[in-house]
mmCIF file of C-alpha atoms in Angstrom:
data_model
loop_
_atom_site.group_PDB
_atom_site.id
_atom_site.type_symbol
_atom_site.label_atom_id
_atom_site.label_comp_id
_atom_site.label_asym_id
_atom_site.label_seq_id
_atom_site.Cartn_x
_atom_site.Cartn_y
_atom_site.Cartn_z
ATOM 1 C CA UNK A 975 17.080 167.224 181.584
ATOM 2 C CA UNK A 976 17.384 168.669 185.062
ATOM 3 C CA UNK A 977 19.882 165.955 185.949
ATOM 4 C CA UNK A 978 21.909 166.676 182.831
ATOM 5 C CA UNK A 979 22.049 170.377 183.681
ATOM 6 C CA UNK A 980 23.288 169.581 187.172
ATOM 7 C CA UNK A 981 26.062 167.432 185.808
ATOM 8 C CA UNK A 982 27.036 170.031 183.200
ATOM 9 C CA UNK A 983 27.308 172.641 185.910
ATOM 10 C CA UNK A 984 29.963 170.548 187.606
ATOM 11 C CA UNK A 985 31.897 170.951 184.380
ATOM 12 C CA UNK A 986 34.103 167.909 184.881
ATOM 13 C CA UNK A 987 35.562 166.038 181.937
ATOM 14 C CA UNK A 988 35.024 162.620 183.498
ATOM 15 C CA UNK A 989 31.254 162.892 183.892
ATOM 16 C CA UNK A 990 29.014 161.330 181.265
ATOM 17 C CA UNK A 991 26.834 163.551 179.165
ATOM 18 C CA UNK A 992 23.176 162.894 178.526
ATOM 19 C CA UNK A 993 22.603 162.036 174.891
ATOM 20 C CA UNK A 994 19.646 164.399 174.775
ATOM 21 C CA UNK A 995 21.893 167.223 175.825
ATOM 22 C CA UNK A 996 24.251 166.570 172.920
ATOM 23 C CA UNK A 997 26.793 163.996 171.811
ATOM 24 C CA UNK A 998 28.617 161.889 174.387
ATOM 25 C CA UNK A 999 31.864 163.274 175.749
ATOM 26 C CA UNK A 1000 35.097 162.395 173.987
ATOM 27 C CA UNK A 1001 36.147 160.237 176.953
ATOM 28 C CA UNK A 1002 33.107 157.985 176.483
ATOM 29 C CA UNK A 1003 33.469 157.811 172.705
ATOM 30 C CA UNK A 1004 37.187 156.977 172.905
ATOM 31 C CA UNK A 1005 36.736 154.303 175.580
ATOM 32 C CA UNK A 1006 33.797 152.766 173.700
ATOM 33 C CA UNK A 1007 35.832 152.603 170.490
ATOM 34 C CA UNK A 1008 38.675 150.969 172.375
ATOM 35 C CA UNK A 1009 36.216 148.517 173.938
ATOM 36 C CA UNK A 1010 35.124 147.506 170.427
ATOM 37 C CA UNK A 1011 38.801 146.974 169.506
ATOM 38 C CA UNK A 1012 39.319 144.836 172.614
ATOM 39 C CA UNK A 1013 36.310 142.699 171.752
ATOM 40 C CA UNK A 1014 37.670 142.166 168.230
ATOM 41 C CA UNK A 1015 40.975 141.192 169.841
ATOM 42 C CA UNK A 1016 39.087 138.653 171.958
ATOM 43 C CA UNK A 1017 37.462 137.308 168.775
ATOM 44 C CA UNK A 1018 40.954 136.881 167.275
ATOM 45 C CA UNK A 1019 42.038 134.991 170.383
ATOM 46 C CA UNK A 1020 38.939 132.806 170.119
ATOM 47 C CA UNK A 1021 40.180 131.628 166.700
ATOM 48 C CA UNK A 1022 43.554 130.737 168.254
ATOM 49 C CA UNK A 1023 41.770 128.967 171.125
ATOM 50 C CA UNK A 1024 39.691 127.003 168.604
ATOM 51 C CA UNK A 1025 42.831 126.007 166.673
ATOM 52 C CA UNK A 1026 44.507 124.902 169.898
ATOM 53 C CA UNK A 1027 41.482 122.909 171.049
ATOM 54 C CA UNK A 1028 41.273 121.133 167.690
ATOM 55 C CA UNK A 1029 45.006 120.347 167.556
ATOM 56 C CA UNK A 1030 45.628 119.560 171.221
ATOM 57 C CA UNK A 1031 45.889 115.793 170.617
ATOM 58 C CA UNK A 1032 47.937 116.095 167.415
ATOM 59 C CA UNK A 1033 51.274 115.579 169.133
ATOM 60 C CA UNK A 1034 52.839 113.556 166.292
ATOM 61 C CA UNK A 1035 54.544 111.292 168.800
ATOM 62 C CA UNK A 1036 56.171 114.295 170.470
ATOM 63 C CA UNK A 1037 55.682 115.532 174.022
ATOM 64 C CA UNK A 1038 52.131 116.262 175.198
ATOM 65 C CA UNK A 1039 51.067 119.046 177.511
ATOM 66 C CA UNK A 1040 51.108 116.917 180.648
ATOM 67 C CA UNK A 1041 54.847 116.276 180.186
ATOM 68 C CA UNK A 1042 55.733 119.881 179.383
ATOM 69 C CA UNK A 1043 53.725 122.150 181.649
ATOM 70 C CA UNK A 1044 55.083 123.198 185.022
ATOM 71 C CA UNK A 1045 52.153 124.014 187.271
ATOM 72 C CA UNK A 1046 54.129 126.009 189.823
ATOM 73 C CA UNK A 1047 55.388 128.336 187.140
ATOM 74 C CA UNK A 1048 51.861 128.749 185.747
ATOM 75 C CA UNK A 1049 50.439 129.434 189.220
ATOM 76 C CA UNK A 1050 53.025 132.160 189.831
ATOM 77 C CA UNK A 1051 52.380 133.650 186.371
ATOM 78 C CA UNK A 1052 48.637 133.704 187.121
ATOM 79 C CA UNK A 1053 49.228 135.373 190.485
ATOM 80 C CA UNK A 1054 51.506 137.992 188.886
ATOM 81 C CA UNK A 1055 48.984 138.879 186.208
ATOM 82 C CA UNK A 1056 46.033 138.975 188.619
ATOM 83 C CA UNK A 1057 47.945 141.175 191.062
ATOM 84 C CA UNK A 1058 49.042 143.486 188.257
ATOM 85 C CA UNK A 1059 45.421 143.758 187.121
ATOM 86 C CA UNK A 1060 44.530 144.835 190.674
ATOM 87 C CA UNK A 1061 47.333 147.408 190.893
ATOM 88 C CA UNK A 1062 46.288 148.671 187.467
ATOM 89 C CA UNK A 1063 42.825 149.273 188.947
ATOM 90 C CA UNK A 1064 44.453 151.098 191.868
ATOM 91 C CA UNK A 1065 46.341 153.193 189.304
ATOM 92 C CA UNK A 1066 43.037 154.091 187.602
ATOM 93 C CA UNK A 1067 41.673 155.276 190.952
ATOM 94 C CA UNK A 1068 44.820 157.327 191.595
ATOM 95 C CA UNK A 1069 44.479 158.895 188.157
ATOM 96 C CA UNK A 1070 40.822 159.781 188.631
ATOM 97 C CA UNK A 1071 41.645 161.542 191.911
ATOM 98 C CA UNK A 1072 44.763 163.103 190.291
ATOM 99 C CA UNK A 1073 47.285 161.710 192.775
ATOM 100 C CA UNK A 1074 50.607 161.795 190.961
ATOM 101 C CA UNK A 1075 52.813 159.867 193.401
ATOM 102 C CA UNK A 1076 50.291 157.030 193.787
ATOM 103 C CA UNK A 1077 49.941 156.840 190.005
ATOM 104 C CA UNK A 1078 53.704 156.358 189.590
ATOM 105 C CA UNK A 1079 53.827 153.832 192.431
ATOM 106 C CA UNK A 1080 50.995 151.659 191.103
ATOM 107 C CA UNK A 1081 52.265 151.956 187.520
ATOM 108 C CA UNK A 1082 55.686 150.760 188.680
ATOM 109 C CA UNK A 1083 54.164 147.798 190.553
ATOM 110 C CA UNK A 1084 51.953 146.949 187.559
ATOM 111 C CA UNK A 1085 54.982 147.092 185.270
ATOM 112 C CA UNK A 1086 57.119 144.955 187.592
ATOM 113 C CA UNK A 1087 54.421 142.266 187.923
ATOM 114 C CA UNK A 1088 53.815 142.251 184.168
ATOM 115 C CA UNK A 1089 57.554 141.950 183.531
ATOM 116 C CA UNK A 1090 57.782 139.094 186.050
ATOM 117 C CA UNK A 1091 54.952 137.307 184.218
ATOM 118 C CA UNK A 1092 56.757 137.764 180.921
ATOM 119 C CA UNK A 1093 60.087 136.566 182.329
ATOM 120 C CA UNK A 1094 58.476 133.395 183.693
ATOM 121 C CA UNK A 1095 56.739 132.745 180.392
ATOM 122 C CA UNK A 1096 59.942 133.230 178.403
ATOM 123 C CA UNK A 1097 61.808 130.928 180.795
ATOM 124 C CA UNK A 1098 59.093 128.302 180.248
ATOM 125 C CA UNK A 1099 59.380 128.688 176.462
ATOM 126 C CA UNK A 1100 63.165 128.458 176.622
ATOM 127 C CA UNK A 1101 62.942 125.313 178.746
ATOM 128 C CA UNK A 1102 60.534 123.713 176.278
ATOM 129 C CA UNK A 1103 62.671 124.601 173.273
ATOM 130 C CA UNK A 1104 65.771 123.273 175.042
ATOM 131 C CA UNK A 1105 64.241 119.791 175.284
ATOM 132 C CA UNK A 1106 63.207 119.817 171.628
ATOM 133 C CA UNK A 1107 59.582 120.872 172.082
ATOM 134 C CA UNK A 1108 59.809 123.591 169.437
ATOM 135 C CA UNK A 1109 56.852 124.959 167.432
ATOM 136 C CA UNK A 1110 58.024 122.835 164.468
ATOM 137 C CA UNK A 1111 57.769 119.600 166.464
ATOM 138 C CA UNK A 1112 54.012 119.017 166.183
ATOM 139 C CA UNK A 1113 50.736 120.719 165.352
ATOM 140 C CA UNK A 1114 49.949 120.773 169.070
ATOM 141 C CA UNK A 1115 53.133 122.720 169.826
ATOM 142 C CA UNK A 1116 52.568 125.093 166.886
ATOM 143 C CA UNK A 1117 49.107 125.904 168.231
ATOM 144 C CA UNK A 1118 50.464 126.204 171.786
ATOM 145 C CA UNK A 1119 53.243 128.633 170.893
ATOM 146 C CA UNK A 1120 50.920 130.685 168.683
ATOM 147 C CA UNK A 1121 48.235 131.015 171.362
ATOM 148 C CA UNK A 1122 50.435 131.585 174.419
ATOM 149 C CA UNK A 1123 53.009 133.571 172.437
ATOM 150 C CA UNK A 1124 50.321 135.884 171.073
ATOM 151 C CA UNK A 1125 49.170 136.610 174.622
ATOM 152 C CA UNK A 1126 52.806 137.174 175.624
ATOM 153 C CA UNK A 1127 53.222 139.631 172.752
ATOM 154 C CA UNK A 1128 50.142 141.501 173.962
ATOM 155 C CA UNK A 1129 51.656 141.705 177.454
ATOM 156 C CA UNK A 1130 54.909 142.998 175.940
ATOM 157 C CA UNK A 1131 52.992 145.638 174.004
ATOM 158 C CA UNK A 1132 51.135 146.550 177.216
ATOM 159 C CA UNK A 1133 54.411 147.004 179.118
ATOM 160 C CA UNK A 1134 55.814 149.275 176.397
ATOM 161 C CA UNK A 1135 52.542 151.196 176.344
ATOM 162 C CA UNK A 1136 52.625 151.641 180.136
ATOM 163 C CA UNK A 1137 56.200 152.940 180.016
ATOM 164 C CA UNK A 1138 55.271 155.398 177.261
ATOM 165 C CA UNK A 1139 52.223 156.563 179.237
ATOM 166 C CA UNK A 1140 54.316 157.193 182.348
ATOM 167 C CA UNK A 1141 56.729 159.262 180.245
ATOM 168 C CA UNK A 1142 53.714 161.237 179.000
ATOM 169 C CA UNK A 1143 52.494 161.796 182.566
ATOM 170 C CA UNK A 1144 55.955 163.064 183.507
ATOM 171 C CA UNK A 1145 56.061 165.485 180.589
ATOM 172 C CA UNK A 1146 52.409 166.490 180.227
ATOM 173 C CA UNK A 1147 50.890 165.790 183.648
ATOM 174 C CA UNK A 1148 47.175 164.765 183.715
ATOM 175 C CA UNK A 1149 46.044 166.351 180.477
ATOM 176 C CA UNK A 1150 42.660 165.080 179.197
ATOM 177 C CA UNK A 1151 44.350 163.282 176.267
ATOM 178 C CA UNK A 1152 46.778 161.518 178.626
ATOM 179 C CA UNK A 1153 43.980 160.525 181.016
ATOM 180 C CA UNK A 1154 41.978 159.064 178.111
ATOM 181 C CA UNK A 1155 44.978 157.026 176.961
ATOM 182 C CA UNK A 1156 45.485 155.767 180.506
ATOM 183 C CA UNK A 1157 41.819 154.704 180.625
ATOM 184 C CA UNK A 1158 42.351 152.741 177.401
ATOM 185 C CA UNK A 1159 45.519 151.182 178.826
ATOM 186 C CA UNK A 1160 43.642 150.028 181.938
ATOM 187 C CA UNK A 1161 40.963 148.424 179.727
ATOM 188 C CA UNK A 1162 43.678 146.695 177.687
ATOM 189 C CA UNK A 1163 45.460 145.382 180.768
ATOM 190 C CA UNK A 1164 42.281 144.017 182.396
ATOM 191 C CA UNK A 1165 41.332 142.348 179.097
ATOM 192 C CA UNK A 1166 44.725 140.608 178.919
ATOM 193 C CA UNK A 1167 44.006 139.142 182.332
ATOM 194 C CA UNK A 1168 40.613 137.911 181.110
ATOM 195 C CA UNK A 1169 42.292 136.172 178.165
ATOM 196 C CA UNK A 1170 44.815 134.640 180.571
ATOM 197 C CA UNK A 1171 41.917 133.080 182.551
ATOM 198 C CA UNK A 1172 40.874 131.201 179.425
ATOM 199 C CA UNK A 1173 44.496 130.345 178.712
ATOM 200 C CA UNK A 1174 45.476 128.859 182.039
ATOM 201 C CA UNK A 1175 42.183 126.968 182.250
ATOM 202 C CA UNK A 1176 42.115 125.483 178.749
ATOM 203 C CA UNK A 1177 45.829 125.088 178.028
ATOM 204 C CA UNK A 1178 47.430 124.386 181.375
ATOM 205 C CA UNK A 1179 44.818 123.022 183.794
ATOM 206 C CA UNK A 1180 42.837 120.972 181.264
ATOM 207 C CA UNK A 1181 46.172 119.956 179.701
ATOM 208 C CA UNK A 1182 47.431 118.312 182.864
ATOM 209 C CA UNK A 1183 44.068 116.861 183.934
ATOM 210 C CA UNK A 1184 43.977 113.062 183.551
ATOM 211 C CA UNK B 245 15.192 152.963 180.763
ATOM 212 C CA UNK B 246 15.163 156.406 182.299
ATOM 213 C CA UNK B 247 13.854 159.490 180.516
ATOM 214 C CA UNK B 248 17.324 160.885 180.050
ATOM 215 C CA UNK B 249 19.695 158.367 178.533
ATOM 216 C CA UNK B 250 23.242 158.250 179.884
ATOM 217 C CA UNK B 251 26.306 156.567 178.466
ATOM 218 C CA UNK B 252 29.215 155.316 180.472
ATOM 219 C CA UNK B 253 32.723 154.614 179.261
ATOM 220 C CA UNK B 254 33.807 151.012 179.785
ATOM 221 C CA UNK B 255 36.166 150.944 182.766
ATOM 222 C CA UNK B 256 34.436 153.889 184.395
ATOM 223 C CA UNK B 257 32.334 153.567 187.508
ATOM 224 C CA UNK B 258 28.828 154.943 187.283
ATOM 225 C CA UNK B 259 28.219 158.572 188.187
ATOM 226 C CA UNK B 260 24.448 158.330 187.836
ATOM 227 C CA UNK B 261 22.781 160.180 190.738
ATOM 228 C CA UNK B 262 20.448 157.266 191.443
ATOM 229 C CA UNK B 263 23.338 154.771 191.463
ATOM 230 C CA UNK B 264 25.088 156.671 194.230
ATOM 231 C CA UNK B 265 22.042 156.416 196.475
ATOM 232 C CA UNK B 266 22.146 152.631 196.444
ATOM 233 C CA UNK B 267 25.436 152.609 198.360
ATOM 234 C CA UNK B 268 26.979 150.283 195.810
ATOM 235 C CA UNK B 269 30.687 149.728 196.452
ATOM 236 C CA UNK B 270 33.025 151.824 194.342
ATOM 237 C CA UNK B 271 36.647 152.836 194.441
ATOM 238 C CA UNK B 272 39.060 150.664 196.383
ATOM 239 C CA UNK B 273 36.435 148.248 197.839
ATOM 240 C CA UNK B 274 35.154 147.191 194.420
ATOM 241 C CA UNK B 275 38.665 146.237 193.243
ATOM 242 C CA UNK B 276 39.337 144.483 196.573
ATOM 243 C CA UNK B 277 36.136 142.424 196.254
ATOM 244 C CA UNK B 278 37.067 141.585 192.665
ATOM 245 C CA UNK B 279 40.570 140.510 193.639
ATOM 246 C CA UNK B 280 39.232 138.418 196.533
ATOM 247 C CA UNK B 281 36.706 136.580 194.328
ATOM 248 C CA UNK B 282 39.240 136.116 191.518
ATOM 249 C CA UNK B 283 41.821 134.634 193.911
ATOM 250 C CA UNK B 284 39.250 132.209 195.333
ATOM 251 C CA UNK B 285 38.113 131.099 191.862
ATOM 252 C CA UNK B 286 41.695 130.723 190.598
ATOM 253 C CA UNK B 287 42.738 128.744 193.671
ATOM 254 C CA UNK B 288 39.694 126.498 193.263
ATOM 255 C CA UNK B 289 40.608 125.909 189.608
ATOM 256 C CA UNK B 290 44.161 124.890 190.469
ATOM 257 C CA UNK B 291 42.909 122.682 193.300
ATOM 258 C CA UNK B 292 40.271 120.998 191.102
ATOM 259 C CA UNK B 293 42.837 120.233 188.401
ATOM 260 C CA UNK B 294 45.163 118.515 190.877
ATOM 261 C CA UNK B 295 42.890 116.754 193.331
ATOM 262 C CA UNK B 296 41.833 113.139 193.037
ATOM 263 C CA UNK B 297 38.768 113.709 195.214
ATOM 264 C CA UNK B 298 36.573 114.787 192.317
ATOM 265 C CA UNK B 299 34.983 112.676 189.629
ATOM 266 C CA UNK B 300 37.642 112.907 186.910
ATOM 267 C CA UNK B 301 35.404 113.281 183.800
ATOM 268 C CA UNK B 302 33.585 116.182 185.475
ATOM 269 C CA UNK B 303 36.738 118.162 186.231
ATOM 270 C CA UNK B 304 36.993 119.751 182.765
ATOM 271 C CA UNK B 305 33.406 120.980 182.955
ATOM 272 C CA UNK B 306 33.997 122.299 186.462
ATOM 273 C CA UNK B 307 37.117 124.152 185.293
ATOM 274 C CA UNK B 308 35.139 125.720 182.446
ATOM 275 C CA UNK B 309 32.447 126.890 184.855
ATOM 276 C CA UNK B 310 35.055 128.358 187.213
ATOM 277 C CA UNK B 311 36.768 130.150 184.309
ATOM 278 C CA UNK B 312 33.501 131.647 183.075
ATOM 279 C CA UNK B 313 32.645 132.754 186.614
ATOM 280 C CA UNK B 314 36.043 134.407 186.964
ATOM 281 C CA UNK B 315 35.673 136.151 183.609
ATOM 282 C CA UNK B 316 32.362 137.489 184.909
ATOM 283 C CA UNK B 317 34.039 138.704 188.101
ATOM 284 C CA UNK B 318 36.725 140.505 186.094
ATOM 285 C CA UNK B 319 34.156 142.112 183.802
ATOM 286 C CA UNK B 320 32.027 143.403 186.676
ATOM 287 C CA UNK B 321 34.649 144.384 189.247
ATOM 288 C CA UNK B 322 37.605 145.433 187.072
ATOM 289 C CA UNK B 323 36.042 146.558 183.801
ATOM 290 C CA UNK B 324 32.834 147.809 185.489
ATOM 291 C CA UNK B 325 30.557 146.255 182.872
ATOM 292 C CA UNK B 326 27.227 146.050 184.689
ATOM 293 C CA UNK B 327 23.554 146.026 183.826
ATOM 294 C CA UNK B 328 23.082 149.685 184.714
ATOM 295 C CA UNK B 329 21.041 151.875 182.365
ATOM 296 C CA UNK B 330 24.152 153.901 181.474
ATOM 297 C CA UNK B 331 26.012 150.775 180.372
ATOM 298 C CA UNK B 332 23.749 149.460 177.591
ATOM 299 C CA UNK B 333 26.169 150.125 174.720
ATOM 300 C CA UNK B 334 29.061 148.346 176.426
ATOM 301 C CA UNK B 335 26.918 145.331 177.332
ATOM 302 C CA UNK B 336 25.528 145.038 173.795
ATOM 303 C CA UNK B 337 29.027 145.145 172.286
ATOM 304 C CA UNK B 338 30.150 142.515 174.777
ATOM 305 C CA UNK B 339 27.152 140.309 173.981
ATOM 306 C CA UNK B 340 27.946 140.455 170.263
ATOM 307 C CA UNK B 341 31.606 139.660 170.943
ATOM 308 C CA UNK B 342 30.632 136.656 173.058
ATOM 309 C CA UNK B 343 28.277 135.435 170.313
ATOM 310 C CA UNK B 344 31.154 135.406 167.806
ATOM 311 C CA UNK B 345 33.496 133.736 170.306
ATOM 312 C CA UNK B 346 30.972 130.968 171.010
ATOM 313 C CA UNK B 347 30.306 130.448 167.287
ATOM 314 C CA UNK B 348 34.027 130.255 166.438
ATOM 315 C CA UNK B 349 35.104 127.953 169.274
ATOM 316 C CA UNK B 350 31.934 125.848 169.488
ATOM 317 C CA UNK B 351 31.624 125.572 165.711
ATOM 318 C CA UNK B 352 35.257 124.555 165.218
ATOM 319 C CA UNK B 353 35.117 121.893 167.913
ATOM 320 C CA UNK B 354 31.771 120.565 166.697
ATOM 321 C CA UNK B 355 32.870 120.268 163.066
ATOM 322 C CA UNK B 356 36.276 118.793 163.848
ATOM 323 C CA UNK B 357 34.847 116.251 166.311
ATOM 324 C CA UNK B 358 32.332 115.199 163.688
ATOM 325 C CA UNK B 359 35.049 114.866 161.046
ATOM 326 C CA UNK B 360 37.216 112.821 163.377
ATOM 327 C CA UNK B 361 34.303 110.583 164.302
ATOM 328 C CA UNK B 362 32.919 110.043 160.804
ATOM 329 C CA UNK B 363 35.805 110.199 158.383
ATOM 330 C CA UNK B 364 38.617 108.378 160.141
ATOM 331 C CA UNK B 365 37.880 104.671 160.457
ATOM 332 C CA UNK B 366 40.832 103.551 162.578
ATOM 333 C CA UNK B 367 42.897 105.148 165.285
ATOM 334 C CA UNK B 368 46.048 104.485 163.274
ATOM 335 C CA UNK B 369 44.724 106.339 160.288
ATOM 336 C CA UNK B 370 43.473 109.104 162.546
ATOM 337 C CA UNK B 371 46.916 109.532 164.071
ATOM 338 C CA UNK B 372 48.359 109.597 160.577
ATOM 339 C CA UNK B 373 45.982 112.383 159.573
ATOM 340 C CA UNK B 374 46.352 114.412 162.733
ATOM 341 C CA UNK B 375 50.120 114.272 162.682
ATOM 342 C CA UNK B 376 50.434 116.869 159.939
#
């Protein structure tokens, strides 16, 4: 209890509360709820991964992964997403120390890297569709476009969310509600990178392996 | 478990008084370490997929191990999911999520491999089935 009293005396929103001293702070409850959502999102992705793994050889005489995937593009996409995950972490640190300029800077870099990832992915999709490797071509390609496209949609949603959050920081500054939403955004963005690890390993690297 | 039970939001670094004493890295260093490890693991994955130095049938397993290691790195260094006493709720939720993921992916692959092995006598017929 003595520790809890000390922390309460600091009176800072970001500090955790002891459960014996009352319910957890709203920040912890909100982030925990969002963590549960993210885990359910991962479970959804696991179903798409399972579908892809089952259908990966069902090419129906069409192109297989080894003919379609461009490793350089995938490597650059991976680098973009990893770097944006790092700058997103830097943004979280800037937010927790309430540095406005650094927050904008890291948010802009995170957004740019995420947009670069998305542009590369769309270019890859366009290239595949141009040579007839459309989702209708085979079960393998249906599963591929569903899995990778779903991740791409999540990244798109994350970019829109980041832009909205920056507008909120401009208008409302670091209000507790805005800071909580930014914490949730950071969780979302790091989770997308975790899903991308599974994606580039299972789809791209195992796809081109002999 | 300490006498007073703390909770920590996922994504937050610990503010437990006893955790600060241990001089654990936090702030910029923890993200830098995470990035460093993630880059090494990613680079190793890309190298392993392209090299001919490794035993080919083992590459897929190696890639899986590298991916799981990198997921662990991201969880610890970016999402700050650790084994600390203030992190129990987050770890339990994660453990349940992983259980479902393993059941869905492992179960699907197991069942479908069995079906392919037992119910499709020839490769031709198998191709015919799998083409739809």
